[in-house]
Amino acid sequence: GDSVTQMEGPVTLSEEAFLTINCTYTATGYPSLFWYVQYPGEGLQLLLKATKADDKGSNKGFEATYRKETTSFHLEKGSVQVSDSAVYFCALAYDKVIFGPGTSLSVIP
Amino acid sequence: NAGVTQTPKFQVLKTGQSMTLQCAQDMNHNSMYWYRQDPGMGLRLIYYSASEGTTDKGEVPNGYNVSRLNKREFSLRLESAAPSQTSVYFCASREGVLNEKLFFGSGTQLSVL
């Protein structure tokens, strides 16, 4: 079946550090891939998406590339800020949308 | 400009009781979803409806039933609540399938004692 695996957290980084959150997926077809973010006390918001292999999604300094050969969609940011502290969810979508377990990120000054 | 509206926001049940969570969207979206969110487990898909008149099981459908009443409304029913169903429930919708983002309701905090 379809599933999404993410690196376990929590991840703690200092401000301006480089961020990578790993995401791999298992899919029976060719899904679209998403990263959602949940800030403390809020609902999920779309961060970025990619709809086909080799597409790169980007938003707010975050990037992720759809890698079909490695079934991955790793999230990266070159320089994190305290305001990036949140839980990040990787997801795949056909008619259904399946989320990974989430990775908690804390950025300290 | 309501978006996705869920009711109730909070609910406490006793084991064995039944209840229905209501969800309505005013964006004319075709697809609707029910998720539960538990600590450390992310959002798990319970049921979804890709279009009016269809419903399908997600990852964790046992103990739940759904009804797509019309294009706007998608309800989730717990026939005999169990403590394992204590969770935060989210309804979501999107215009179609594949590429569109999800719009989420504000969630229902359910406790089963």
PDB file of C-alpha atoms in Angstrom:
ATOM      1  CA  GLY A   1       0.000   0.000   0.000  1.00  0.00           C
ATOM      2  CA  ASP A   2       0.872   3.658  -0.077  1.00  0.00           C
ATOM      3  CA  SER A   3       2.866   5.103   2.786  1.00  0.00           C
ATOM      4  CA  VAL A   4       5.171   7.943   3.784  1.00  0.00           C
ATOM      5  CA  THR A   5       8.179   7.699   6.082  1.00  0.00           C
ATOM      6  CA  GLN A   6       9.930  10.670   7.653  1.00  0.00           C
ATOM      7  CA  MET A   7      13.026  11.060   9.753  1.00  0.00           C
ATOM      8  CA  GLU A   8      12.264  10.923  13.418  1.00  0.00           C
ATOM      9  CA  GLY A   9      12.415  14.028  15.479  1.00  0.00           C
ATOM     10  CA  PRO A  10      12.601  16.138  17.331  1.00  0.00           C
ATOM     11  CA  VAL A  11      15.225  18.043  15.412  1.00  0.00           C
ATOM     12  CA  THR A  12      16.930  20.917  17.208  1.00  0.00           C
ATOM     13  CA  LEU A  13      19.019  23.413  15.254  1.00  0.00           C
ATOM     14  CA  SER A  14      20.673  26.720  15.928  1.00  0.00           C
ATOM     15  CA  GLU A  15      19.485  29.738  13.994  1.00  0.00           C
ATOM     16  CA  GLU A  16      21.062  30.000  10.510  1.00  0.00           C
ATOM     17  CA  ALA A  17      21.871  26.290  10.382  1.00  0.00           C
ATOM     18  CA  PHE A  18      21.142  24.158   7.328  1.00  0.00           C
ATOM     19  CA  LEU A  19      18.022  22.005   7.524  1.00  0.00           C
ATOM     20  CA  THR A  20      17.265  18.665   5.917  1.00  0.00           C
ATOM     21  CA  ILE A  21      14.201  16.604   6.779  1.00  0.00           C
ATOM     22  CA  ASN A  22      14.149  13.272   4.996  1.00  0.00           C
ATOM     23  CA  CYS A  23      10.988  11.906   3.422  1.00  0.00           C
ATOM     24  CA  THR A  24      10.607   8.679   1.474  1.00  0.00           C
ATOM     25  CA  TYR A  25       7.455   7.194   0.089  1.00  0.00           C
ATOM     26  CA  THR A  26       5.981   3.951  -1.176  1.00  0.00           C
ATOM     27  CA  ALA A  27       3.397   4.368  -3.889  1.00  0.00           C
ATOM     28  CA  THR A  28       1.464   2.116  -6.213  1.00  0.00           C
ATOM     29  CA  GLY A  29       1.221   4.833  -8.865  1.00  0.00           C
ATOM     30  CA  TYR A  30       2.558   8.306  -9.578  1.00  0.00           C
ATOM     31  CA  PRO A  31       1.401  10.617  -6.822  1.00  0.00           C
ATOM     32  CA  SER A  32       1.882  14.298  -6.251  1.00  0.00           C
ATOM     33  CA  LEU A  33       4.064  15.086  -3.246  1.00  0.00           C
ATOM     34  CA  PHE A  34       3.554  17.784  -0.634  1.00  0.00           C
ATOM     35  CA  TRP A  35       5.121  19.299   2.453  1.00  0.00           C
ATOM     36  CA  TYR A  36       2.727  20.741   5.017  1.00  0.00           C
ATOM     37  CA  VAL A  37       3.698  22.669   8.147  1.00  0.00           C
ATOM     38  CA  GLN A  38       1.885  22.973  11.457  1.00  0.00           C
ATOM     39  CA  TYR A  39       2.919  25.884  13.660  1.00  0.00           C
ATOM     40  CA  PRO A  40       2.200  25.634  17.400  1.00  0.00           C
ATOM     41  CA  GLY A  41      -1.508  25.910  18.095  1.00  0.00           C
ATOM     42  CA  GLU A  42      -2.450  26.136  14.437  1.00  0.00           C
ATOM     43  CA  GLY A  43      -3.752  23.889  11.679  1.00  0.00           C
ATOM     44  CA  LEU A  44      -1.807  22.439   8.770  1.00  0.00           C
ATOM     45  CA  GLN A  45      -0.738  24.737   5.963  1.00  0.00           C
ATOM     46  CA  LEU A  46       0.659  23.806   2.580  1.00  0.00           C
ATOM     47  CA  LEU A  47       4.359  24.658   2.389  1.00  0.00           C
ATOM     48  CA  LEU A  48       5.247  23.388  -1.086  1.00  0.00           C
ATOM     49  CA  LYS A  49       4.385  20.745  -3.638  1.00  0.00           C
ATOM     50  CA  ALA A  50       5.695  18.851  -6.687  1.00  0.00           C
ATOM     51  CA  THR A  51       3.484  17.078  -9.151  1.00  0.00           C
ATOM     52  CA  LYS A  52       5.873  14.908 -11.178  1.00  0.00           C
ATOM     53  CA  ALA A  53       9.354  13.425 -11.160  1.00  0.00           C
ATOM     54  CA  ASP A  54      12.232  15.947 -11.061  1.00  0.00           C
ATOM     55  CA  ASP A  55       9.900  18.821 -10.187  1.00  0.00           C
ATOM     56  CA  LYS A  56      11.220  21.141  -7.483  1.00  0.00           C
ATOM     57  CA  GLY A  57       8.799  22.779  -5.112  1.00  0.00           C
ATOM     58  CA  SER A  58       9.880  25.896  -3.241  1.00  0.00           C
ATOM     59  CA  ASN A  59       8.408  28.417  -0.822  1.00  0.00           C
ATOM     60  CA  LYS A  60       9.701  30.698   1.957  1.00  0.00           C
ATOM     61  CA  GLY A  61      13.274  29.494   1.394  1.00  0.00           C
ATOM     62  CA  PHE A  62      12.308  25.813   1.647  1.00  0.00           C
ATOM     63  CA  GLU A  63      12.878  23.448  -1.276  1.00  0.00           C
ATOM     64  CA  ALA A  64      12.169  19.814  -2.108  1.00  0.00           C
ATOM     65  CA  THR A  65      12.762  17.820  -5.285  1.00  0.00           C
ATOM     66  CA  TYR A  66      10.603  14.893  -6.408  1.00  0.00           C
ATOM     67  CA  ARG A  67      13.049  12.010  -6.863  1.00  0.00           C
ATOM     68  CA  LYS A  68      11.336   9.059  -8.462  1.00  0.00           C
ATOM     69  CA  GLU A  69      14.480   6.905  -8.603  1.00  0.00           C
ATOM     70  CA  THR A  70      14.974   7.108  -4.845  1.00  0.00           C
ATOM     71  CA  THR A  71      11.262   7.606  -3.996  1.00  0.00           C
ATOM     72  CA  SER A  72      12.218  10.638  -1.924  1.00  0.00           C
ATOM     73  CA  PHE A  73      11.097  14.219  -1.353  1.00  0.00           C
ATOM     74  CA  HIS A  74      13.535  15.644   1.178  1.00  0.00           C
ATOM     75  CA  LEU A  75      12.870  19.117   2.586  1.00  0.00           C
ATOM     76  CA  GLU A  76      15.794  21.567   2.750  1.00  0.00           C
ATOM     77  CA  LYS A  77      16.408  25.126   3.864  1.00  0.00           C
ATOM     78  CA  GLY A  78      19.731  26.867   3.773  1.00  0.00           C
ATOM     79  CA  SER A  79      19.350  29.006   6.886  1.00  0.00           C
ATOM     80  CA  VAL A  80      16.613  28.348   9.430  1.00  0.00           C
ATOM     81  CA  GLN A  81      15.037  30.971  11.686  1.00  0.00           C
ATOM     82  CA  VAL A  82      13.375  30.692  15.070  1.00  0.00           C
ATOM     83  CA  SER A  83      10.063  31.290  13.326  1.00  0.00           C
ATOM     84  CA  ASP A  84      10.528  28.012  11.391  1.00  0.00           C
ATOM     85  CA  SER A  85       9.939  26.030  14.601  1.00  0.00           C
ATOM     86  CA  ALA A  86       6.999  23.782  13.763  1.00  0.00           C
ATOM     87  CA  VAL A  87       6.029  20.240  12.831  1.00  0.00           C
ATOM     88  CA  TYR A  88       6.618  19.325   9.193  1.00  0.00           C
ATOM     89  CA  PHE A  89       4.569  16.676   7.385  1.00  0.00           C
ATOM     90  CA  CYS A  90       5.383  15.011   4.099  1.00  0.00           C
ATOM     91  CA  ALA A  91       2.398  13.713   2.109  1.00  0.00           C
ATOM     92  CA  LEU A  92       1.566  11.920  -1.105  1.00  0.00           C
ATOM     93  CA  ALA A  93      -1.663  12.352  -3.027  1.00  0.00           C
ATOM     94  CA  TYR A  94      -3.784  10.644  -5.626  1.00  0.00           C
ATOM     95  CA  ASP A  95      -7.503  10.736  -4.916  1.00  0.00           C
ATOM     96  CA  LYS A  96      -6.499  10.067  -1.286  1.00  0.00           C
ATOM     97  CA  VAL A  97      -3.874  12.012   0.645  1.00  0.00           C
ATOM     98  CA  ILE A  98      -1.522  10.082   2.932  1.00  0.00           C
ATOM     99  CA  PHE A  99       0.649  11.869   5.483  1.00  0.00           C
ATOM    100  CA  GLY A 100       3.868  10.876   7.157  1.00  0.00           C
ATOM    101  CA  PRO A 101       4.175  10.934  10.964  1.00  0.00           C
ATOM    102  CA  GLY A 102       5.634  14.437  11.069  1.00  0.00           C
ATOM    103  CA  THR A 103       9.008  15.805  12.154  1.00  0.00           C
ATOM    104  CA  SER A 104       9.185  18.361  14.927  1.00  0.00           C
ATOM    105  CA  LEU A 105      11.732  21.146  14.404  1.00  0.00           C
ATOM    106  CA  SER A 106      12.935  23.503  17.103  1.00  0.00           C
ATOM    107  CA  VAL A 107      15.229  26.363  16.159  1.00  0.00           C
ATOM    108  CA  ILE A 108      17.096  28.026  19.005  1.00  0.00           C
ATOM    109  CA  PRO A 109      18.631  31.517  18.883  1.00  0.00           C
TER     110      PRO A 109
ATOM    111  CA  ASN B   1     -15.846  33.067   4.019  1.00  0.00           C
ATOM    112  CA  ALA B   2     -16.180  30.023   6.295  1.00  0.00           C
ATOM    113  CA  GLY B   3     -14.108  27.419   4.400  1.00  0.00           C
ATOM    114  CA  VAL B   4     -14.347  24.049   6.198  1.00  0.00           C
ATOM    115  CA  THR B   5     -16.549  23.992   9.280  1.00  0.00           C
ATOM    116  CA  GLN B   6     -16.479  21.141  11.801  1.00  0.00           C
ATOM    117  CA  THR B   7     -18.784  20.565  14.724  1.00  0.00           C
ATOM    118  CA  PRO B   8     -18.480  20.043  17.611  1.00  0.00           C
ATOM    119  CA  LYS B   9     -15.097  21.449  18.674  1.00  0.00           C
ATOM    120  CA  PHE B  10     -14.945  19.347  21.829  1.00  0.00           C
ATOM    121  CA  GLN B  11     -16.737  16.182  22.889  1.00  0.00           C
ATOM    122  CA  VAL B  12     -16.481  13.743  25.766  1.00  0.00           C
ATOM    123  CA  LEU B  13     -18.071  10.320  25.369  1.00  0.00           C
ATOM    124  CA  LYS B  14     -18.374   7.244  27.492  1.00  0.00           C
ATOM    125  CA  THR B  15     -17.261   3.908  26.090  1.00  0.00           C
ATOM    126  CA  GLY B  16     -20.012   2.463  23.924  1.00  0.00           C
ATOM    127  CA  GLN B  17     -21.752   5.723  23.156  1.00  0.00           C
ATOM    128  CA  SER B  18     -22.264   6.845  19.581  1.00  0.00           C
ATOM    129  CA  MET B  19     -21.851  10.216  17.948  1.00  0.00           C
ATOM    130  CA  THR B  20     -21.540  11.926  14.596  1.00  0.00           C
ATOM    131  CA  LEU B  21     -18.955  14.539  13.681  1.00  0.00           C
ATOM    132  CA  GLN B  22     -20.234  16.993  11.133  1.00  0.00           C
ATOM    133  CA  CYS B  23     -18.214  18.656   8.392  1.00  0.00           C
ATOM    134  CA  ALA B  24     -19.306  21.144   5.759  1.00  0.00           C
ATOM    135  CA  GLN B  25     -17.385  23.120   3.149  1.00  0.00           C
ATOM    136  CA  ASP B  26     -18.561  26.100   1.157  1.00  0.00           C
ATOM    137  CA  MET B  27     -15.867  26.090  -1.552  1.00  0.00           C
ATOM    138  CA  ASN B  28     -17.669  23.747  -3.959  1.00  0.00           C
ATOM    139  CA  HIS B  29     -14.901  21.178  -3.513  1.00  0.00           C
ATOM    140  CA  ASN B  30     -15.326  17.702  -4.929  1.00  0.00           C
ATOM    141  CA  SER B  31     -13.112  15.784  -2.494  1.00  0.00           C
ATOM    142  CA  MET B  32     -13.483  15.513   1.280  1.00  0.00           C
ATOM    143  CA  TYR B  33     -11.462  13.676   3.924  1.00  0.00           C
ATOM    144  CA  TRP B  34     -11.509  12.650   7.557  1.00  0.00           C
ATOM    145  CA  TYR B  35      -8.259  12.313   9.518  1.00  0.00           C
ATOM    146  CA  ARG B  36      -7.301  11.640  13.097  1.00  0.00           C
ATOM    147  CA  GLN B  37      -4.183  13.141  14.637  1.00  0.00           C
ATOM    148  CA  ASP B  38      -2.423  11.415  17.499  1.00  0.00           C
ATOM    149  CA  PRO B  39       0.885  12.434  19.084  1.00  0.00           C
ATOM    150  CA  GLY B  40       3.848  11.037  17.148  1.00  0.00           C
ATOM    151  CA  MET B  41       1.654   9.486  14.457  1.00  0.00           C
ATOM    152  CA  GLY B  42       0.831  12.395  12.218  1.00  0.00           C
ATOM    153  CA  LEU B  43      -2.478  12.511  10.430  1.00  0.00           C
ATOM    154  CA  ARG B  44      -3.974   9.158   9.558  1.00  0.00           C
ATOM    155  CA  LEU B  45      -6.669   8.946   6.910  1.00  0.00           C
ATOM    156  CA  ILE B  46      -9.904   7.390   8.130  1.00  0.00           C
ATOM    157  CA  TYR B  47     -12.192   7.728   5.120  1.00  0.00           C
ATOM    158  CA  TYR B  48     -12.371   9.918   2.067  1.00  0.00           C
ATOM    159  CA  SER B  49     -14.824  10.879  -0.631  1.00  0.00           C
ATOM    160  CA  ALA B  50     -13.246  11.714  -3.955  1.00  0.00           C
ATOM    161  CA  SER B  51     -16.538  12.957  -5.339  1.00  0.00           C
ATOM    162  CA  GLU B  52     -20.157  13.284  -4.350  1.00  0.00           C
ATOM    163  CA  GLY B  53     -21.708   9.839  -4.103  1.00  0.00           C
ATOM    164  CA  THR B  54     -18.478   7.936  -3.426  1.00  0.00           C
ATOM    165  CA  THR B  55     -16.672   7.007  -0.227  1.00  0.00           C
ATOM    166  CA  ASP B  56     -13.561   4.911   0.334  1.00  0.00           C
ATOM    167  CA  LYS B  57     -11.626   3.530   3.258  1.00  0.00           C
ATOM    168  CA  GLY B  58      -8.369   5.106   4.267  1.00  0.00           C
ATOM    169  CA  GLU B  59      -5.623   3.809   6.539  1.00  0.00           C
ATOM    170  CA  VAL B  60      -7.618   3.366   9.754  1.00  0.00           C
ATOM    171  CA  PRO B  61     -11.340   2.884   8.955  1.00  0.00           C
ATOM    172  CA  ASN B  62     -12.250   0.340  11.634  1.00  0.00           C
ATOM    173  CA  GLY B  63     -14.835   1.598  14.102  1.00  0.00           C
ATOM    174  CA  TYR B  64     -15.983   4.439  11.845  1.00  0.00           C
ATOM    175  CA  ASN B  65     -18.563   5.056   9.163  1.00  0.00           C
ATOM    176  CA  VAL B  66     -19.044   8.025   6.871  1.00  0.00           C
ATOM    177  CA  SER B  67     -21.770   9.615   4.809  1.00  0.00           C
ATOM    178  CA  ARG B  68     -21.299  12.040   1.937  1.00  0.00           C
ATOM    179  CA  LEU B  69     -24.674  13.663   2.368  1.00  0.00           C
ATOM    180  CA  ASN B  70     -24.257  16.020  -0.579  1.00  0.00           C
ATOM    181  CA  LYS B  71     -21.402  17.904  -2.177  1.00  0.00           C
ATOM    182  CA  ARG B  72     -20.994  20.188   0.855  1.00  0.00           C
ATOM    183  CA  GLU B  73     -21.287  17.776   3.754  1.00  0.00           C
ATOM    184  CA  PHE B  74     -19.282  14.755   4.886  1.00  0.00           C
ATOM    185  CA  SER B  75     -20.049  13.251   8.298  1.00  0.00           C
ATOM    186  CA  LEU B  76     -18.080  10.773  10.399  1.00  0.00           C
ATOM    187  CA  ARG B  77     -19.917   8.420  12.757  1.00  0.00           C
ATOM    188  CA  LEU B  78     -18.611   6.456  15.707  1.00  0.00           C
ATOM    189  CA  GLU B  79     -21.173   3.720  16.383  1.00  0.00           C
ATOM    190  CA  SER B  80     -19.693   2.442  19.649  1.00  0.00           C
ATOM    191  CA  ALA B  81     -16.905   4.660  20.912  1.00  0.00           C
ATOM    192  CA  ALA B  82     -13.766   3.135  22.417  1.00  0.00           C
ATOM    193  CA  PRO B  83     -10.937   4.775  24.405  1.00  0.00           C
ATOM    194  CA  SER B  84      -8.614   4.080  21.444  1.00  0.00           C
ATOM    195  CA  GLN B  85     -10.673   6.586  19.473  1.00  0.00           C
ATOM    196  CA  THR B  86      -9.615   9.434  21.730  1.00  0.00           C
ATOM    197  CA  SER B  87      -7.955  11.798  19.300  1.00  0.00           C
ATOM    198  CA  VAL B  88      -8.195  15.071  17.424  1.00  0.00           C
ATOM    199  CA  TYR B  89     -10.261  14.708  14.276  1.00  0.00           C
ATOM    200  CA  PHE B  90      -9.811  16.884  11.216  1.00  0.00           C
ATOM    201  CA  CYS B  91     -12.021  17.244   8.212  1.00  0.00           C
ATOM    202  CA  ALA B  92     -10.447  18.511   5.002  1.00  0.00           C
ATOM    203  CA  SER B  93     -11.478  19.235   1.447  1.00  0.00           C
ATOM    204  CA  ARG B  94      -9.953  20.064  -1.891  1.00  0.00           C
ATOM    205  CA  GLU B  95     -11.204  20.943  -5.324  1.00  0.00           C
ATOM    206  CA  GLY B  96     -10.143  17.792  -7.145  1.00  0.00           C
ATOM    207  CA  VAL B  97      -7.485  15.152  -6.904  1.00  0.00           C
ATOM    208  CA  LEU B  98      -3.733  14.933  -7.466  1.00  0.00           C
ATOM    209  CA  ASN B  99      -2.414  18.486  -7.343  1.00  0.00           C
ATOM    210  CA  GLU B 100      -4.634  20.624  -5.224  1.00  0.00           C
ATOM    211  CA  LYS B 101      -3.897  21.472  -1.617  1.00  0.00           C
ATOM    212  CA  LEU B 102      -6.092  20.474   1.273  1.00  0.00           C
ATOM    213  CA  PHE B 103      -8.154  22.955   3.256  1.00  0.00           C
ATOM    214  CA  PHE B 104      -8.605  21.891   6.862  1.00  0.00           C
ATOM    215  CA  GLY B 105     -11.257  22.457   9.463  1.00  0.00           C
ATOM    216  CA  SER B 106     -10.275  23.562  12.950  1.00  0.00           C
ATOM    217  CA  GLY B 107     -10.561  20.076  14.439  1.00  0.00           C
ATOM    218  CA  THR B 108     -12.646  18.204  17.005  1.00  0.00           C
ATOM    219  CA  GLN B 109     -11.040  17.139  20.257  1.00  0.00           C
ATOM    220  CA  LEU B 110     -12.709  13.855  21.235  1.00  0.00           C
ATOM    221  CA  SER B 111     -12.170  12.049  24.526  1.00  0.00           C
ATOM    222  CA  VAL B 112     -13.637   8.616  25.152  1.00  0.00           C
ATOM    223  CA  LEU B 113     -13.642   7.587  28.795  1.00  0.00           C
TER     224      LEU B 113
END
